[in-house]
């Protein structure tokens, strides 16, 4: 487990370094890691079959396992895509989403329980199983996931209906959007599951207005705290108030 954590740390550091170089070159393309595979992320034109007309944030699957060598390949492709976008010659014909070669595929994800289990495994491959990350997983993800039918076949429609089961404009809807969006992003990132239209506007009643950060922002700040003990305290405050 320790060796696996070291590899995951090297991969994350390599992605951060590559993205920094890309940003310094003025590229609008970044490398992202989802479910152990590398993707390019950028503001891209809609796919030919899409109903959308304007460019929006999308991912290009590279079908590369996360590794230091794979990141070097991804960086070269990111530069190429960046140049194509800059020159107005980008075409999806060269990057149409397709399945990775069969020998590189993980077993199919059939039930919600399996998807959640793999997402949890991936989550803690990149974080220690310590009080802070555990509290974040419980509050931001598991609290929503346990309300679903774990043995149901995994579909994006299932996640869509789960979000709609929560009243619009409530904190519950907002939290479900976050959790289901992350689950869809992990299982089927090529779909670019858009939750913005479902999220709605959550406004607290009979209390003073507060400018509360998103769960993802709270988690990001927790990761910047070097002391595990303070991470735990920070997470407890974030979860329980």
XYZ file of N, CA and C in Angstrom:
723
model
N 0.825 -1.200 0.000
C 0.000 0.000 0.000
C 0.861 1.253 0.000
N 1.952 1.225 0.771
C 2.841 2.374 0.834
C 3.494 2.639 -0.509
N 3.927 1.549 -1.200
C 4.547 1.713 -2.518
C 3.548 2.299 -3.503
N 2.278 1.848 -3.409
C 1.238 2.358 -4.291
C 1.012 3.847 -4.058
N 1.062 4.264 -2.770
C 0.891 5.673 -2.431
C 2.023 6.509 -3.004
N 3.242 5.963 -2.974
C 4.393 6.675 -3.523
C 4.239 6.873 -5.021
N 3.754 5.830 -5.718
C 3.541 5.934 -7.164
C 2.464 6.972 -7.460
N 1.365 6.926 -6.687
C 0.282 7.891 -6.893
C 0.770 9.317 -6.673
N 1.626 9.498 -5.666
C 2.160 10.828 -5.385
C 3.032 11.312 -6.531
N 3.874 10.421 -7.089
C 4.731 10.789 -8.216
C 3.891 11.181 -9.427
N 2.811 10.432 -9.657
C 1.938 10.723 -10.790
C 1.287 12.092 -10.618
N 0.767 12.365 -9.420
C 0.114 13.654 -9.168
C 1.089 14.813 -9.333
N 2.312 14.635 -8.817
C 3.318 15.692 -8.943
C 3.703 15.903 -10.401
N 3.789 14.802 -11.165
C 4.137 14.909 -12.579
C 3.039 15.642 -13.355
N 1.770 15.392 -13.014
C 0.660 16.079 -13.675
C 0.695 17.572 -13.353
N 0.929 17.899 -12.088
C 1.001 19.300 -11.684
C 2.128 20.026 -12.422
N 3.294 19.363 -12.529
C 4.434 19.976 -13.224
C 4.127 20.168 -14.707
N 3.511 19.162 -15.332
C 3.176 19.255 -16.756
C 2.160 20.373 -16.997
N 1.142 20.455 -16.137
C 0.130 21.493 -16.296
C 0.715 22.888 -16.084
N 1.695 22.982 -15.194
C 2.354 24.278 -14.979
C 3.111 24.697 -16.238
N 3.811 23.733 -16.859
C 4.546 24.047 -18.089
C 3.583 24.453 -19.204
N 2.474 23.742 -19.301
C 1.488 24.066 -20.334
C 0.922 25.469 -20.127
N 0.634 25.806 -18.879
C 0.092 27.130 -18.563
C 1.097 28.224 -18.889
N 2.369 27.956 -18.584
C 3.415 28.941 -18.876
C 3.572 29.166 -20.369
N 3.258 28.152 -21.174
C 3.323 28.284 -22.630
C 2.078 28.983 -23.187
N 1.115 29.265 -22.299
C -0.111 29.914 -22.745
C -1.133 28.959 -23.300
N -0.953 27.655 -23.048
C -1.890 26.662 -23.558
C -3.150 26.647 -22.711
N -4.285 26.488 -23.372
C -5.550 26.380 -22.652
C -5.936 24.943 -22.371
N -4.999 24.033 -22.590
C -5.255 22.602 -22.400
C -4.519 22.124 -21.153
N -5.207 21.319 -20.356
C -4.611 20.769 -19.147
C -4.798 19.248 -19.117
N -3.964 18.589 -18.336
C -4.047 17.135 -18.173
C -4.837 16.846 -16.910
N -5.769 15.902 -16.971
C -6.525 15.513 -15.783
C -6.481 13.998 -15.625
N -6.714 13.568 -14.398
C -6.663 12.140 -14.049
C -8.038 11.719 -13.561
N -8.629 10.726 -14.223
C -9.940 10.222 -13.827
C -9.921 8.701 -13.889
N -10.187 8.074 -12.743
C -10.287 6.619 -12.720
C -9.033 5.906 -13.167
N -7.869 6.492 -12.909
C -6.612 5.845 -13.270
C -6.174 6.084 -14.703
N -6.959 6.843 -15.476
C -6.613 7.132 -16.868
C -6.373 8.634 -17.054
N -5.597 8.981 -18.066
C -5.261 10.370 -18.351
C -6.202 10.940 -19.420
N -6.602 12.191 -19.199
C -7.460 12.908 -20.141
C -6.881 14.306 -20.380
N -7.257 14.900 -21.502
C -6.983 16.315 -21.729
C -8.274 17.077 -21.449
N -8.136 18.243 -20.822
C -9.305 19.066 -20.487
C -9.113 20.454 -21.077
N -10.133 20.918 -21.797
C -10.031 22.232 -22.435
C -11.413 22.702 -22.846
N -11.522 23.967 -23.216
C -12.757 24.487 -23.800
C -12.748 24.102 -25.267
N -13.620 23.167 -25.630
C -13.598 22.559 -26.961
C -14.924 22.763 -27.683
N -14.902 22.722 -29.020
C -16.158 22.808 -29.777
C -17.036 21.604 -29.444
N -18.355 21.745 -29.562
C -19.238 20.600 -29.307
C -18.946 19.452 -30.274
N -19.197 18.233 -29.833
C -19.089 17.088 -30.730
C -20.101 17.244 -31.860
N -19.827 16.678 -33.030
C -20.736 16.841 -34.176
C -22.188 16.476 -33.861
N -22.398 15.467 -33.008
C -23.764 15.021 -32.711
C -24.404 15.803 -31.570
N -23.673 16.727 -30.970
C -24.175 17.467 -29.811
C -25.180 18.537 -30.218
N -26.149 18.793 -29.320
C -27.132 19.844 -29.566
C -26.570 21.220 -29.214
N -25.455 21.242 -28.511
C -24.854 22.515 -28.118
C -24.182 23.176 -29.318
N -24.132 24.500 -29.271
C -23.574 25.257 -30.385
C -22.241 25.927 -30.045
N -22.057 26.254 -28.770
C -20.856 26.999 -28.371
C -19.859 26.085 -27.675
N -18.556 26.407 -27.755
C -17.537 25.605 -27.055
C -17.771 25.611 -25.546
N -17.416 24.500 -24.899
C -17.526 24.408 -23.446
C -16.470 23.425 -22.938
N -16.277 23.397 -21.623
C -15.263 22.538 -21.015
C -15.588 21.065 -21.264
N -14.641 20.344 -21.888
C -14.819 18.924 -22.171
C -13.494 18.197 -21.967
N -13.566 16.880 -21.979
C -12.362 16.064 -21.842
C -12.139 15.234 -23.094
N -10.881 15.027 -23.417
C -10.486 14.130 -24.505
C -9.835 12.910 -23.875
N -10.414 11.718 -24.044
C -9.787 10.520 -23.476
C -8.541 10.135 -24.258
N -7.457 9.884 -23.560
C -6.201 9.495 -24.207
C -5.962 7.993 -24.155
N -6.758 7.296 -23.341
C -6.599 5.849 -23.171
C -5.187 5.487 -22.710
N -4.665 6.328 -21.835
C -3.341 6.104 -21.254
C -3.479 5.899 -19.756
N -2.914 4.822 -19.250
C -2.878 4.617 -17.813
C -2.022 5.706 -17.166
N -2.392 6.104 -15.960
C -1.642 7.141 -15.259
C -0.261 6.630 -14.881
N 0.765 7.225 -15.470
C 2.155 6.900 -15.171
C 2.993 8.100 -15.573
N 4.200 8.159 -15.085
C 5.078 9.275 -15.433
C 5.334 9.293 -16.939
N 5.550 8.100 -17.523
C 5.780 8.024 -18.972
C 4.530 8.444 -19.740
N 3.359 8.020 -19.258
C 2.111 8.385 -19.918
C 1.859 9.884 -19.873
N 2.250 10.521 -18.766
C 2.058 11.965 -18.625
C 2.917 12.719 -19.638
N 4.112 12.210 -19.926
C 4.971 12.839 -20.932
C 4.292 12.807 -22.303
N 3.651 11.675 -22.629
C 2.919 11.571 -23.894
C 1.726 12.533 -23.880
N 1.023 12.569 -22.744
C -0.151 13.447 -22.629
C 0.231 14.914 -22.792
N 1.388 15.287 -22.270
C 1.823 16.682 -22.382
C 2.076 17.052 -23.845
N 2.689 16.135 -24.591
C 2.927 16.409 -26.011
C 1.605 16.566 -26.762
N 0.634 15.707 -26.430
C -0.664 15.793 -27.097
C -1.398 17.062 -26.679
N -1.218 17.480 -25.435
C -1.855 18.714 -24.967
C -1.323 19.914 -25.742
N -0.017 19.920 -25.982
C 0.564 21.022 -26.762
C -0.003 21.041 -28.174
N -0.149 19.846 -28.771
C -0.682 19.751 -30.123
C -2.117 20.257 -30.186
N -2.959 19.807 -29.230
C -4.354 20.246 -29.205
C -4.426 21.758 -28.978
N -3.563 22.263 -28.096
C -3.531 23.700 -27.852
C -3.218 24.491 -29.107
N -2.266 24.009 -29.889
C -1.906 24.685 -31.139
C -3.053 24.606 -32.146
N -3.731 23.450 -32.188
C -4.861 23.301 -33.111
C -5.998 24.256 -32.748
N -6.262 24.389 -31.451
C -7.317 25.306 -31.011
C -6.946 26.753 -31.320
N -5.687 27.081 -31.075
C -5.216 28.447 -31.312
C -5.305 28.819 -32.783
N -5.041 27.843 -33.653
C -5.059 28.099 -35.099
C -6.420 27.832 -35.728
N -7.393 27.427 -34.905
C -8.741 27.189 -35.419
C -8.871 25.980 -36.310
N -8.005 24.972 -36.107
C -8.051 23.786 -36.972
C -8.374 22.520 -36.183
N -8.818 22.680 -34.932
C -9.151 21.492 -34.140
C -10.368 20.792 -34.732
N -10.308 19.460 -34.789
C -11.431 18.661 -35.281
C -11.582 17.423 -34.400
N -12.832 17.112 -34.059
C -13.092 15.920 -33.237
C -12.805 14.630 -33.997
N -12.675 14.700 -35.328
C -12.420 13.483 -36.107
C -11.171 12.762 -35.623
N -10.210 13.546 -35.144
C -8.942 12.965 -34.690
C -9.014 12.469 -33.256
N -10.030 12.919 -32.513
C -10.087 12.620 -31.090
C -11.434 12.053 -30.657
N -12.141 11.419 -31.565
C -13.448 10.885 -31.210
C -13.328 9.927 -30.027
N -14.179 10.118 -28.993
C -14.123 9.212 -27.841
C -14.375 7.779 -28.274
N -13.547 6.899 -27.803
C -13.693 5.471 -28.082
C -13.193 4.694 -26.896
N -13.519 3.415 -26.860
C -13.118 2.582 -25.732
C -11.643 2.254 -25.821
N -10.948 2.164 -24.686
C -9.556 1.735 -24.696
C -9.451 0.314 -25.232
N -8.270 -0.107 -25.693
C -8.088 -1.488 -26.128
C -8.546 -2.454 -25.044
N -9.117 -3.583 -25.461
C -9.726 -4.520 -24.515
C -8.759 -4.954 -23.429
N -7.477 -5.165 -23.782
C -6.535 -5.648 -22.790
C -6.217 -4.610 -21.726
N -6.561 -3.332 -21.983
C -6.268 -2.288 -21.018
C -7.505 -1.884 -20.223
N -8.681 -2.429 -20.595
C -9.901 -2.040 -19.935
C -10.039 -2.712 -18.576
N -10.667 -1.977 -17.647
C -11.070 -2.585 -16.399
C -12.357 -3.351 -16.656
N -12.710 -4.290 -15.776
C -13.978 -4.995 -15.962
C -15.138 -4.010 -16.013
N -16.191 -4.325 -16.774
C -17.312 -3.391 -16.901
C -17.914 -3.056 -15.536
N -18.343 -1.819 -15.412
C -19.014 -1.394 -14.186
C -20.503 -1.693 -14.350
N -21.028 -2.623 -13.568
C -22.398 -3.074 -13.788
C -23.385 -2.517 -12.771
N -22.997 -2.409 -11.519
C -23.923 -1.914 -10.509
C -23.368 -0.668 -9.836
N -24.275 0.063 -9.223
C -23.876 1.267 -8.507
C -22.888 0.935 -7.396
N -23.097 -0.183 -6.735
C -22.208 -0.593 -5.648
C -20.769 -0.742 -6.145
N -20.602 -1.342 -7.344
C -19.257 -1.542 -7.892
C -18.602 -0.209 -8.254
N -19.393 0.681 -8.836
C -18.840 1.985 -9.221
C -18.369 2.747 -7.993
N -19.198 2.744 -6.962
C -18.852 3.470 -5.735
C -17.610 2.866 -5.091
N -17.529 1.529 -5.081
C -16.378 0.860 -4.475
C -15.091 1.238 -5.202
N -15.133 1.276 -6.528
C -13.934 1.629 -7.290
C -13.589 3.109 -7.136
N -14.622 3.943 -7.047
C -14.367 5.363 -6.831
C -13.703 5.581 -5.471
N -14.185 4.869 -4.459
C -13.587 4.997 -3.121
C -12.136 4.525 -3.136
N -11.878 3.415 -3.830
C -10.513 2.905 -3.926
C -9.606 3.926 -4.611
N -10.104 4.518 -5.713
C -9.324 5.525 -6.431
C -9.106 6.763 -5.566
N -10.127 7.160 -4.828
C -10.055 8.344 -3.963
C -8.940 8.203 -2.938
N -8.844 7.024 -2.317
C -7.859 6.833 -1.254
C -6.501 6.340 -1.771
N -6.414 6.062 -3.059
C -5.091 5.828 -3.631
C -4.325 7.144 -3.724
N -5.059 8.242 -3.787
C -4.439 9.561 -3.916
C -4.469 10.356 -2.619
N -5.004 9.746 -1.562
C -5.080 10.384 -0.249
C -4.875 9.329 0.834
N -4.287 9.708 1.964
C -4.131 8.738 3.048
C -5.467 8.475 3.725
N -5.638 7.245 4.232
C -6.862 6.930 4.989
C -6.698 7.439 6.414
N -6.776 8.747 6.531
C -6.632 9.416 7.815
C -7.923 10.170 8.118
N -8.087 10.673 9.351
C -9.358 11.293 9.740
C -9.861 12.363 8.780
N -8.970 13.216 8.270
C -9.406 14.283 7.382
C -10.058 13.787 6.100
N -9.302 13.030 5.270
C -9.897 12.503 4.041
C -11.099 11.600 4.303
N -11.062 10.816 5.385
C -12.192 9.943 5.709
C -13.448 10.761 5.999
N -13.278 11.861 6.736
C -14.420 12.712 7.051
C -14.990 13.350 5.789
N -14.108 13.766 4.882
C -14.563 14.366 3.626
C -15.330 13.349 2.789
N -14.799 12.126 2.712
C -15.488 11.070 1.947
C -16.877 10.802 2.525
N -16.949 10.703 3.841
C -18.227 10.413 4.490
C -19.241 11.534 4.244
N -18.806 12.788 4.407
C -19.736 13.917 4.327
C -20.108 14.285 2.896
N -19.123 14.277 1.996
C -19.357 14.769 0.638
C -19.855 13.696 -0.322
N -19.551 12.445 -0.046
C -19.875 11.378 -0.990
C -20.765 10.286 -0.392
N -20.270 9.599 0.641
C -21.008 8.438 1.162
C -22.392 8.825 1.673
N -22.516 10.000 2.285
C -23.815 10.430 2.805
C -24.876 10.464 1.712
N -24.470 10.768 0.489
C -25.405 10.768 -0.641
C -25.551 9.376 -1.232
N -24.436 8.661 -1.366
C -24.469 7.357 -2.026
C -25.331 6.341 -1.283
N -25.333 6.389 0.055
C -26.081 5.380 0.820
C -27.591 5.543 0.655
N -28.025 6.647 0.085
C -29.460 6.860 -0.132
C -29.947 6.242 -1.442
N -29.018 5.675 -2.215
C -29.361 5.101 -3.514
C -29.479 3.585 -3.432
N -30.121 3.012 -4.436
C -30.227 1.555 -4.548
C -28.885 1.014 -5.035
N -28.095 0.468 -4.116
C -26.736 0.039 -4.435
C -26.671 -1.060 -5.486
N -27.728 -1.869 -5.588
C -27.706 -3.011 -6.518
C -28.326 -2.681 -7.868
N -28.739 -1.445 -8.056
C -29.304 -1.038 -9.344
C -28.197 -0.940 -10.389
N -28.493 -1.235 -11.657
C -27.488 -1.061 -12.712
C -27.052 0.395 -12.791
N -25.765 0.607 -12.976
C -25.271 1.982 -13.040
C -25.621 2.601 -14.383
N -26.318 3.727 -14.335
C -26.608 4.528 -15.529
C -26.579 5.998 -15.126
N -26.296 6.845 -16.090
C -26.331 8.276 -15.821
C -27.759 8.713 -15.521
N -28.736 8.046 -16.128
C -30.137 8.373 -15.856
C -30.473 8.130 -14.393
N -29.887 7.087 -13.796
C -30.098 6.816 -12.371
C -29.611 7.994 -11.530
N -28.447 8.533 -11.865
C -27.909 9.676 -11.136
C -28.789 10.906 -11.349
N -29.276 11.061 -12.565
C -30.147 12.185 -12.893
C -31.413 12.148 -12.036
N -32.029 10.953 -11.939
C -33.245 10.813 -11.145
C -32.968 10.997 -9.662
N -31.774 10.574 -9.213
C -31.415 10.752 -7.800
C -31.346 12.230 -7.451
N -30.793 13.030 -8.353
C -30.712 14.473 -8.120
C -32.108 15.084 -8.077
N -32.973 14.671 -9.017
C -34.327 15.226 -9.080
C -35.176 14.812 -7.884
N -34.759 13.769 -7.156
C -35.526 13.327 -5.989
C -35.421 14.316 -4.833
N -34.447 15.217 -4.909
C -34.268 16.236 -3.875
C -34.922 17.546 -4.335
N -35.625 18.222 -3.428
C -36.327 19.459 -3.815
C -35.373 20.489 -4.419
N -35.826 21.113 -5.486
C -35.010 22.138 -6.140
C -34.766 23.317 -5.200
N -33.585 23.906 -5.313
C -33.266 25.075 -4.520
C -32.919 24.784 -3.075
N -32.584 23.520 -2.764
C -32.242 23.159 -1.389
C -30.779 22.743 -1.303
N -30.275 22.746 -0.073
C -28.901 22.299 0.163
C -28.769 20.820 -0.190
N -29.836 20.030 0.057
C -29.804 18.599 -0.269
C -29.608 18.389 -1.768
N -30.314 19.181 -2.599
C -30.157 19.083 -4.061
C -28.724 19.453 -4.451
N -28.200 20.516 -3.826
C -26.849 20.975 -4.142
C -25.806 19.903 -3.820
N -25.950 19.262 -2.645
C -24.994 18.227 -2.234
C -25.109 16.994 -3.128
N -26.336 16.636 -3.526
C -26.521 15.493 -4.419
C -25.914 15.771 -5.783
N -26.067 16.992 -6.278
C -25.467 17.357 -7.567
C -23.955 17.171 -7.520
N -23.343 17.613 -6.434
C -21.895 17.488 -6.300
C -21.473 16.015 -6.304
N -22.130 15.202 -5.455
C -21.745 13.792 -5.326
C -22.012 13.011 -6.605
N -23.184 13.198 -7.223
C -23.527 12.452 -8.434
C -22.671 12.909 -9.620
N -22.343 14.201 -9.635
C -21.479 14.696 -10.697
C -20.103 14.067 -10.633
N -19.554 13.946 -9.423
C -18.245 13.332 -9.250
C -18.287 11.844 -9.591
N -19.402 11.179 -9.259
C -19.527 9.755 -9.567
C -19.582 9.538 -11.073
N -20.346 10.362 -11.775
C -20.422 10.260 -13.239
C -19.074 10.582 -13.866
N -18.387 11.575 -13.312
C -17.070 11.966 -13.825
C -16.074 10.820 -13.692
N -16.181 10.068 -12.593
C -15.274 8.938 -12.392
C -15.607 7.779 -13.330
N -16.894 7.430 -13.415
C -17.284 6.228 -14.161
C -17.297 6.443 -15.664
N -17.817 7.603 -16.108
C -17.947 7.849 -17.547
C -17.592 9.294 -17.863
N -16.316 9.640 -17.719
C -15.916 11.046 -17.919
C -16.144 11.545 -19.330
N -16.190 10.627 -20.292
C -16.363 11.066 -21.682
C -17.753 11.649 -21.930
N -18.702 11.406 -21.013
C -20.055 11.916 -21.205
C -20.183 13.388 -20.850
N -19.218 13.931 -20.083
C -19.285 15.333 -19.657
C -20.645 15.644 -19.030
N -21.024 14.852 -18.035
C -22.313 14.972 -17.349
C -22.467 16.382 -16.776
N -23.430 17.143 -17.289
C -23.601 18.545 -16.904
C -24.675 18.651 -15.824
N -24.283 19.080 -14.620
C -25.233 19.177 -13.514
C -25.670 20.615 -13.242
N -25.126 21.571 -13.980
C -25.428 22.979 -13.692
C -26.918 23.273 -13.814
N -27.554 22.694 -14.832
C -28.975 22.953 -15.030
C -29.827 22.319 -13.929
N -29.312 21.271 -13.283
C -30.063 20.581 -12.241
C -29.839 21.178 -10.866
N -28.730 21.871 -10.706
C -28.337 22.345 -9.375
C -29.313 23.348 -8.800
N -29.792 24.265 -9.617
C -30.722 25.267 -9.132
C -30.039 26.288 -8.237
N -30.833 27.063 -7.564
C -30.321 28.101 -6.669
C -30.762 27.799 -5.253
N -29.793 27.584 -4.393
C -30.109 27.287 -2.989
C -29.956 28.540 -2.157
N -31.048 28.983 -1.520
C -30.995 30.155 -0.660
C -31.563 29.798 0.699
N -30.783 30.027 1.740
C -31.253 29.744 3.093
C -32.304 30.759 3.496
N -33.318 30.299 4.254
C -34.403 31.174 4.672
C -34.235 31.553 6.141
N -34.629 32.770 6.460
C -34.664 33.270 7.825
C -33.294 33.248 8.498
N -32.261 33.372 7.724
C -30.916 33.506 8.276
C -30.196 34.581 7.492
N -29.148 35.114 8.066
C -28.370 36.107 7.349
C -27.672 35.465 6.165
N -27.573 36.151 5.045
C -26.888 35.572 3.882
C -25.441 35.243 4.212
N -24.992 34.087 3.724
C -23.613 33.678 3.959
C -22.974 33.280 2.649
N -21.714 33.598 2.512
C -20.965 33.232 1.319
C -20.192 31.953 1.611
N -20.850 30.808 1.380
C -20.263 29.509 1.720
C -19.512 28.937 0.522
N -18.316 28.398 0.740
C -17.565 27.780 -0.361
C -18.160 26.446 -0.770
N -17.867 26.023 -1.988
C -18.295 24.710 -2.460
C -17.531 23.616 -1.715
N -18.124 22.401 -1.692
C -17.454 21.275 -1.026
C -16.077 21.010 -1.618
N -15.978 21.161 -2.946
C -14.691 20.906 -3.602
C -13.633 21.913 -3.151
N -14.066 23.169 -2.904
C -13.130 24.194 -2.453
C -12.688 23.925 -1.016
N -13.635 23.473 -0.179
C -13.296 23.127 1.206
C -12.274 22.001 1.226
N -12.505 20.986 0.371
C -11.589 19.845 0.313
C -10.206 20.276 -0.172
N -10.182 21.163 -1.171
C -8.894 21.613 -1.718
C -8.076 22.344 -0.654
N -8.729 23.173 0.153
C -8.009 23.892 1.200
C -7.530 22.948 2.292
N -8.318 21.905 2.583
C -7.894 20.938 3.593
C -6.605 20.251 3.173
N -6.480 19.961 1.873
C -5.288 19.271 1.378
C -4.030 20.137 1.506
N -4.206 21.444 1.634
C -3.052 22.339 1.752
C -2.504 22.432 3.173
N -3.232 21.862 4.140
C -2.786 21.908 5.536
C -1.772 20.793 5.758
N -0.527 21.100 6.091
C 0.514 20.069 6.193
C 0.377 19.169 7.416
N -0.193 19.671 8.501
C -0.271 18.897 9.737
C -1.529 18.039 9.745
N -1.411 16.683 9.839
C -2.578 15.797 9.830
C -3.568 16.107 10.951
N -3.048 16.502 12.116
C -3.935 16.813 13.227
C -4.838 17.998 12.933
N -4.240 19.065 12.358
C -5.035 20.224 11.995
C -5.984 19.917 10.842
N -5.559 18.995 9.952
C -6.462 18.557 8.888
C -7.719 17.939 9.483
N -7.530 17.122 10.521
C -8.661 16.459 11.178
C -9.610 17.487 11.786
N -9.028 18.480 12.505
C -9.839 19.523 13.133
C -10.597 20.318 12.071
N -9.876 20.682 10.992
C -10.497 21.431 9.887
C -11.675 20.652 9.310
N -11.485 19.331 9.087
C -12.534 18.503 8.508
C -13.733 18.400 9.446
N -13.462 18.278 10.757
C -14.570 18.197 11.714
C -15.398 19.474 11.705
N -14.726 20.622 11.615
C -15.436 21.908 11.557
C -16.256 21.995 10.269
N -15.655 21.547 9.163
C -16.347 21.611 7.872
C -17.592 20.723 7.863
N -17.490 19.546 8.517
C -18.590 18.583 8.501
C -19.676 18.938 9.510
N -19.262 19.273 10.737
C -20.231 19.433 11.814
C -20.513 20.895 12.189
N -19.718 21.831 11.648
C -19.973 23.239 11.918
C -19.335 23.715 13.216
